Each structure stands twice: as structure tokens, then as C-alpha cells.
């Protein structure tokens, strides 16, 4: 009997400890910390002056690195079988411009031949070729000739991911509109257990035409590339994997 009473007392202590933890989530300290975080997101992360600067830079600089991609696939009789449209972003430039996009837009394994075209923000159409790609990462790099009359910027890379709840922006070929820009929030990162690759969810409304679109932070730096749409929202691979993918082919 004494053992049962002792066990009952231990259980009461454990339950009271759990209750204390739950109550702690509604404590003054917790509410103060939550309010401080919300204030940081709405004021320190993005005040009016910063927002104006962010939008101006995104509109007149960052979005100029966007291209629309048209992929056409042919059979052994050279008849057109399929056409895909999507987005890409210029990540570097030299003799060529190099465009990062998704493998799903470019992959031609089931066809005998394929051609690719990129259209820049001024509507100039240029033939592009595959430089390298990885179905594992789901990413491909196209290249197209740089000419004297084309001055397209390359997007900068972020060094870290935004905070959950932080405003972000996506630009690309969305809703069949070239250079469409849509803002949303960073939701959370997700690690695929089978590959250990990092992805992230957003609140950005999107569609399949925006696959390959760039997602940028408040410093107009690339944080990810849309690879899918989940429940109507953009789902992206993170900058960490993008850098790993690019470094693998540079080594």
C-alpha cells in the first residue's frame, strides 16, 4: 500500500511539473519574448525606409536577372512532342550568362532532341544550352551567349536563411506573366531524411510556371529556387544546397 501511495505522489509531481511547463508558455516572460520577436520582425527587420529600398532594388535591379525559359522536345522524326515553360535566374556571367533553373523544366531523357530558349526582361530571345545539371538536387544550369548590347545582372547569394516569419519575395514567370513579383513569408525549413537536403515552405502564392523562380531575402540576395508548388504555395530548395550543387561542378 505504501508503495502505491509513493507511486501516486511521484506521478502527481511529474504531472505538476508538466503543468508548470505548459503554464510557462503563457507566462509574462514568454509573452514579452513573443512580443519582442514580433516587434523585431515588423520594425527592425523591415521598417518603412528599408521596405522602400528593398522594393526599389528588387524592381530595378534584382528582377533583371530573371529569365523566362522555353523548352521544346522532339522525337526521332524531329516532330515537336512537348513544350514546357518556366523560370530561371542569372547566377554568374563572363563570356556566357549562366542561368539556374530546375531539372524538371530541362530534363530531356525521354526524348531524342531538345532546344532551349531564354527571354530576358527586355523580351530578347536567345538560344541556350545545358551547362550541367543534377537530378539529385533537381537543379540545372543553362548558359547563353553574352553580347555587347546585353547588360544583365547576376543575383547575389545569401549567406544564411531568413527567420521564420520574415518577409521574402519571389520573381519569375508566374501566371504566364514575365517578371511577376510576389511577396510572402518564410514559413520553415525542412530537411529531407533521404538526402539531407534543405528545403523550405513559404506563404507565396505560386504555380508550376514559376518553377525555377528566384526567392530573395530583404537584402535582395538569393535564398532559394522554387522547385514545386504545395497547396498553391511556393516550395523551394535552399541556398545551402544551391551552393553545394554549384561547387560540386566547379571542383
Tab-separated table of C-alpha atoms in Angstrom:
chain	number	residue	atom	x	y	z
A	1	UNK	CA	0.000	0.000	0.000
A	2	UNK	CA	2.857	2.359	0.893
A	3	UNK	CA	4.433	1.611	-2.487
A	4	UNK	CA	1.191	2.570	-4.282
A	5	UNK	CA	0.934	5.818	-2.314
A	6	UNK	CA	4.560	6.608	-3.112
A	7	UNK	CA	3.983	5.935	-6.818
A	8	UNK	CA	0.879	8.154	-6.762
A	9	UNK	CA	2.867	11.013	-5.212
A	10	UNK	CA	5.608	10.650	-7.849
A	11	UNK	CA	3.011	10.797	-10.635
A	12	UNK	CA	1.480	13.928	-9.106
A	13	UNK	CA	4.895	15.586	-9.016
A	14	UNK	CA	5.547	14.697	-12.669
A	15	UNK	CA	2.137	15.968	-13.762
A	16	UNK	CA	2.532	19.185	-11.789
A	17	UNK	CA	5.919	19.692	-13.437
A	18	UNK	CA	4.356	19.258	-16.888
A	19	UNK	CA	1.595	21.700	-15.953
A	20	UNK	CA	4.224	24.201	-14.841
A	21	UNK	CA	5.950	23.896	-18.229
A	22	UNK	CA	2.641	24.471	-20.036
A	23	UNK	CA	1.872	27.463	-17.840
A	24	UNK	CA	5.360	28.793	-18.543
A	25	UNK	CA	4.393	29.092	-22.217
A	26	UNK	CA	1.707	31.579	-21.109
A	27	UNK	CA	3.898	33.395	-18.608
A	28	UNK	CA	4.732	37.092	-18.637
A	29	UNK	CA	8.271	36.235	-19.733
A	30	UNK	CA	7.033	34.156	-22.657
A	31	UNK	CA	4.561	36.836	-23.769
A	32	UNK	CA	7.254	39.506	-23.509
A	33	UNK	CA	9.657	37.434	-25.605
A	34	UNK	CA	6.944	36.740	-28.180
A	35	UNK	CA	6.090	40.439	-28.398
A	36	UNK	CA	9.772	41.299	-28.728
A	37	UNK	CA	10.125	38.826	-31.614
A	38	UNK	CA	7.036	40.227	-33.389
A	39	UNK	CA	8.366	43.754	-32.931
A	40	UNK	CA	11.723	42.670	-34.357
A	41	UNK	CA	10.059	41.195	-37.439
A	42	UNK	CA	7.787	44.172	-38.103
A	43	UNK	CA	10.158	47.020	-37.248
A	44	UNK	CA	13.831	46.028	-37.105
A	45	UNK	CA	13.670	43.572	-39.999
A	46	UNK	CA	11.561	45.780	-42.259
A	47	UNK	CA	10.787	49.384	-41.409
A	48	UNK	CA	9.260	51.766	-43.949
A	49	UNK	CA	12.570	53.108	-45.214
A	50	UNK	CA	14.071	49.637	-45.581
A	51	UNK	CA	10.947	48.373	-47.322
A	52	UNK	CA	11.102	51.184	-49.868
A	53	UNK	CA	14.778	50.479	-50.536
A	54	UNK	CA	14.112	46.743	-50.781
A	55	UNK	CA	11.285	47.129	-53.310
A	56	UNK	CA	13.205	49.644	-55.433
A	57	UNK	CA	16.271	47.406	-55.592
A	58	UNK	CA	14.160	44.343	-56.355
A	59	UNK	CA	12.240	46.147	-59.108
A	60	UNK	CA	15.095	47.906	-60.867
A	61	UNK	CA	17.997	45.523	-60.221
A	62	UNK	CA	17.291	42.042	-58.869
A	63	UNK	CA	14.374	41.162	-61.147
A	64	UNK	CA	16.528	41.994	-64.187
A	65	UNK	CA	18.393	38.743	-63.503
A	66	UNK	CA	15.202	36.781	-64.182
A	67	UNK	CA	14.627	34.958	-67.472
A	68	UNK	CA	11.713	33.007	-68.869
A	69	UNK	CA	12.693	29.594	-70.216
A	70	UNK	CA	11.027	27.751	-73.075
A	71	UNK	CA	11.956	24.085	-73.533
A	72	UNK	CA	10.888	22.147	-76.629
A	73	UNK	CA	11.260	18.393	-77.033
A	74	UNK	CA	11.313	16.361	-80.253
A	75	UNK	CA	11.009	12.699	-81.238
A	76	UNK	CA	13.216	10.718	-83.635
A	77	UNK	CA	11.313	12.194	-86.601
A	78	UNK	CA	12.152	15.688	-85.315
A	79	UNK	CA	8.486	16.362	-84.623
A	80	UNK	CA	7.661	18.609	-81.690
A	81	UNK	CA	6.231	16.492	-78.881
A	82	UNK	CA	6.201	18.737	-75.816
A	83	UNK	CA	6.768	22.359	-74.822
A	84	UNK	CA	7.466	23.471	-71.259
A	85	UNK	CA	7.649	26.975	-69.801
A	86	UNK	CA	9.330	28.033	-66.604
A	87	UNK	CA	11.703	30.417	-64.922
A	88	UNK	CA	15.392	30.848	-64.243
A	89	UNK	CA	17.779	33.330	-62.674
A	90	UNK	CA	21.205	34.510	-63.821
A	91	UNK	CA	23.791	33.475	-61.217
A	92	UNK	CA	27.056	34.437	-62.958
A	93	UNK	CA	28.375	35.974	-66.133
A	94	UNK	CA	31.525	36.019	-68.224
A	95	UNK	CA	31.695	35.064	-71.869
A	96	UNK	CA	28.327	33.440	-71.173
A	97	UNK	CA	25.432	34.150	-68.874
A	98	UNK	CA	24.722	31.203	-66.571
A	99	UNK	CA	21.120	30.563	-65.551
A	100	UNK	CA	20.000	28.408	-62.630
A	101	UNK	CA	16.690	26.578	-63.002
A	102	UNK	CA	15.007	23.251	-62.206
A	103	UNK	CA	15.858	19.923	-63.801
A	104	UNK	CA	12.168	19.148	-64.297
A	105	UNK	CA	11.958	22.002	-66.798
A	106	UNK	CA	15.051	20.887	-68.741
A	107	UNK	CA	15.261	17.092	-68.461
A	108	UNK	CA	15.015	15.520	-71.927
A	109	UNK	CA	15.922	11.884	-71.207
A	110	UNK	CA	12.703	10.538	-72.724
A	111	UNK	CA	13.139	12.485	-75.972
A	112	UNK	CA	15.568	12.360	-78.884
A	113	UNK	CA	16.271	16.065	-79.052
A	114	UNK	CA	15.584	19.282	-77.152
A	115	UNK	CA	16.045	23.022	-77.623
A	116	UNK	CA	16.034	25.767	-75.013
A	117	UNK	CA	15.326	29.479	-75.276
A	118	UNK	CA	15.654	32.207	-72.665
A	119	UNK	CA	13.798	35.511	-72.760
A	120	UNK	CA	15.217	38.376	-70.692
A	121	UNK	CA	13.360	41.308	-69.147
A	122	UNK	CA	13.574	43.294	-72.396
A	123	UNK	CA	11.992	40.488	-74.396
A	124	UNK	CA	15.192	39.425	-76.157
A	125	UNK	CA	15.113	35.730	-77.058
A	126	UNK	CA	18.364	33.748	-77.071
A	127	UNK	CA	19.152	30.085	-77.620
A	128	UNK	CA	20.596	28.369	-74.549
A	129	UNK	CA	22.470	25.128	-73.901
A	130	UNK	CA	22.744	22.874	-70.872
A	131	UNK	CA	25.963	23.507	-68.976
A	132	UNK	CA	25.434	20.976	-66.190
A	133	UNK	CA	22.696	19.549	-64.033
A	134	UNK	CA	21.795	17.111	-61.275
A	135	UNK	CA	18.539	15.209	-60.905
A	136	UNK	CA	19.552	14.533	-57.289
A	137	UNK	CA	19.484	18.229	-56.441
A	138	UNK	CA	16.773	18.879	-59.019
A	139	UNK	CA	18.806	21.749	-60.454
A	140	UNK	CA	20.252	22.576	-63.873
A	141	UNK	CA	22.449	25.386	-65.175
A	142	UNK	CA	21.906	26.738	-68.695
A	143	UNK	CA	24.295	29.062	-70.486
A	144	UNK	CA	23.692	31.540	-73.280
A	145	UNK	CA	25.969	33.874	-75.215
A	146	UNK	CA	26.698	37.273	-73.730
A	147	UNK	CA	26.691	40.088	-76.285
A	148	UNK	CA	27.894	43.685	-76.120
A	149	UNK	CA	24.369	45.089	-76.049
A	150	UNK	CA	23.096	42.906	-73.191
A	151	UNK	CA	23.757	44.053	-69.642
A	152	UNK	CA	22.037	41.619	-67.319
A	153	UNK	CA	22.926	41.404	-63.611
A	154	UNK	CA	23.715	38.222	-61.712
A	155	UNK	CA	21.859	37.655	-58.463
A	156	UNK	CA	23.817	37.740	-55.197
A	157	UNK	CA	23.800	34.737	-52.850
A	158	UNK	CA	22.680	34.936	-49.226
A	159	UNK	CA	24.954	33.564	-46.517
A	160	UNK	CA	22.111	32.389	-44.301
A	161	UNK	CA	18.399	31.704	-44.377
A	162	UNK	CA	15.807	34.220	-43.134
A	163	UNK	CA	13.995	33.857	-39.834
A	164	UNK	CA	10.648	32.090	-39.812
A	165	UNK	CA	8.015	34.747	-40.410
A	166	UNK	CA	10.399	37.081	-42.209
A	167	UNK	CA	9.153	38.693	-45.453
A	168	UNK	CA	10.610	37.279	-48.674
A	169	UNK	CA	9.991	37.858	-52.371
A	170	UNK	CA	9.795	35.610	-55.424
A	171	UNK	CA	10.171	36.741	-59.021
A	172	UNK	CA	9.802	34.760	-62.218
A	173	UNK	CA	7.417	33.652	-64.944
A	174	UNK	CA	4.272	33.233	-62.855
A	175	UNK	CA	0.696	33.016	-64.071
A	176	UNK	CA	2.147	33.308	-67.580
A	177	UNK	CA	3.342	36.808	-66.650
A	178	UNK	CA	7.015	37.597	-67.272
A	179	UNK	CA	8.872	39.147	-64.315
A	180	UNK	CA	5.968	38.663	-61.917
A	181	UNK	CA	6.879	39.570	-58.331
A	182	UNK	CA	5.098	38.126	-55.291
A	183	UNK	CA	5.800	38.698	-51.611
A	184	UNK	CA	5.165	36.280	-48.789
A	185	UNK	CA	6.668	34.943	-45.596
A	186	UNK	CA	9.298	32.374	-44.777
A	187	UNK	CA	7.457	29.533	-43.021
A	188	UNK	CA	10.059	26.940	-42.042
A	189	UNK	CA	12.939	24.854	-43.312
A	190	UNK	CA	12.587	21.149	-43.964
A	191	UNK	CA	15.342	18.528	-44.193
A	192	UNK	CA	14.685	15.564	-46.476
A	193	UNK	CA	15.738	12.499	-44.475
A	194	UNK	CA	16.659	10.502	-47.590
A	195	UNK	CA	19.077	13.117	-48.973
A	196	UNK	CA	19.711	15.504	-46.045
A	197	UNK	CA	18.963	18.362	-48.459
A	198	UNK	CA	17.407	21.532	-47.068
A	199	UNK	CA	14.134	22.883	-48.472
A	200	UNK	CA	11.695	25.464	-47.180
A	201	UNK	CA	7.994	26.289	-47.182
A	202	UNK	CA	6.608	29.766	-47.866
A	203	UNK	CA	3.291	31.613	-47.949
A	204	UNK	CA	3.997	32.833	-51.505
A	205	UNK	CA	1.132	32.030	-53.882
A	206	UNK	CA	2.585	30.367	-56.960
A	207	UNK	CA	2.123	27.986	-59.887
A	208	UNK	CA	4.143	25.491	-61.938
A	209	UNK	CA	5.248	28.154	-64.434
A	210	UNK	CA	7.221	29.717	-61.586
A	211	UNK	CA	9.332	26.592	-61.055
A	212	UNK	CA	12.901	27.832	-61.327
A	213	UNK	CA	12.000	31.243	-59.922
A	214	UNK	CA	14.346	33.013	-57.535
A	215	UNK	CA	13.314	33.679	-53.946
A	216	UNK	CA	15.208	36.505	-52.261
A	217	UNK	CA	15.582	37.914	-48.763
A	218	UNK	CA	15.258	41.520	-47.630
A	219	UNK	CA	18.819	42.188	-48.794
A	220	UNK	CA	17.882	41.141	-52.338
A	221	UNK	CA	20.026	38.024	-52.045
A	222	UNK	CA	19.087	34.574	-53.315
A	223	UNK	CA	17.850	32.204	-50.611
A	224	UNK	CA	16.251	29.531	-52.794
A	225	UNK	CA	14.826	28.308	-56.083
A	226	UNK	CA	11.213	27.188	-56.397
A	227	UNK	CA	11.108	23.518	-57.323
A	228	UNK	CA	7.460	22.741	-56.634
A	229	UNK	CA	4.084	24.116	-55.567
A	230	UNK	CA	2.424	22.663	-52.467
A	231	UNK	CA	-1.162	23.690	-51.671
A	232	UNK	CA	-0.771	26.628	-54.033
A	233	UNK	CA	2.350	27.907	-52.251
A	234	UNK	CA	5.956	28.056	-53.394
A	235	UNK	CA	8.227	25.250	-52.127
A	236	UNK	CA	11.944	25.754	-52.652
A	237	UNK	CA	15.400	24.246	-52.327
A	238	UNK	CA	17.602	26.328	-50.048
A	239	UNK	CA	20.724	28.342	-50.824
A	240	UNK	CA	22.845	25.805	-48.913
A	241	UNK	CA	22.086	23.087	-51.457
A	242	UNK	CA	22.387	25.507	-54.374
A	243	UNK	CA	25.930	26.398	-53.325
A	244	UNK	CA	26.831	22.732	-52.788
A	245	UNK	CA	25.465	21.869	-56.231
A	246	UNK	CA	27.460	24.634	-57.928
A	247	UNK	CA	30.670	23.882	-56.010
A	248	UNK	CA	30.465	20.202	-56.933
A	249	UNK	CA	30.669	21.047	-60.635
A	250	UNK	CA	33.329	23.698	-60.142
A	251	UNK	CA	35.680	21.279	-58.383
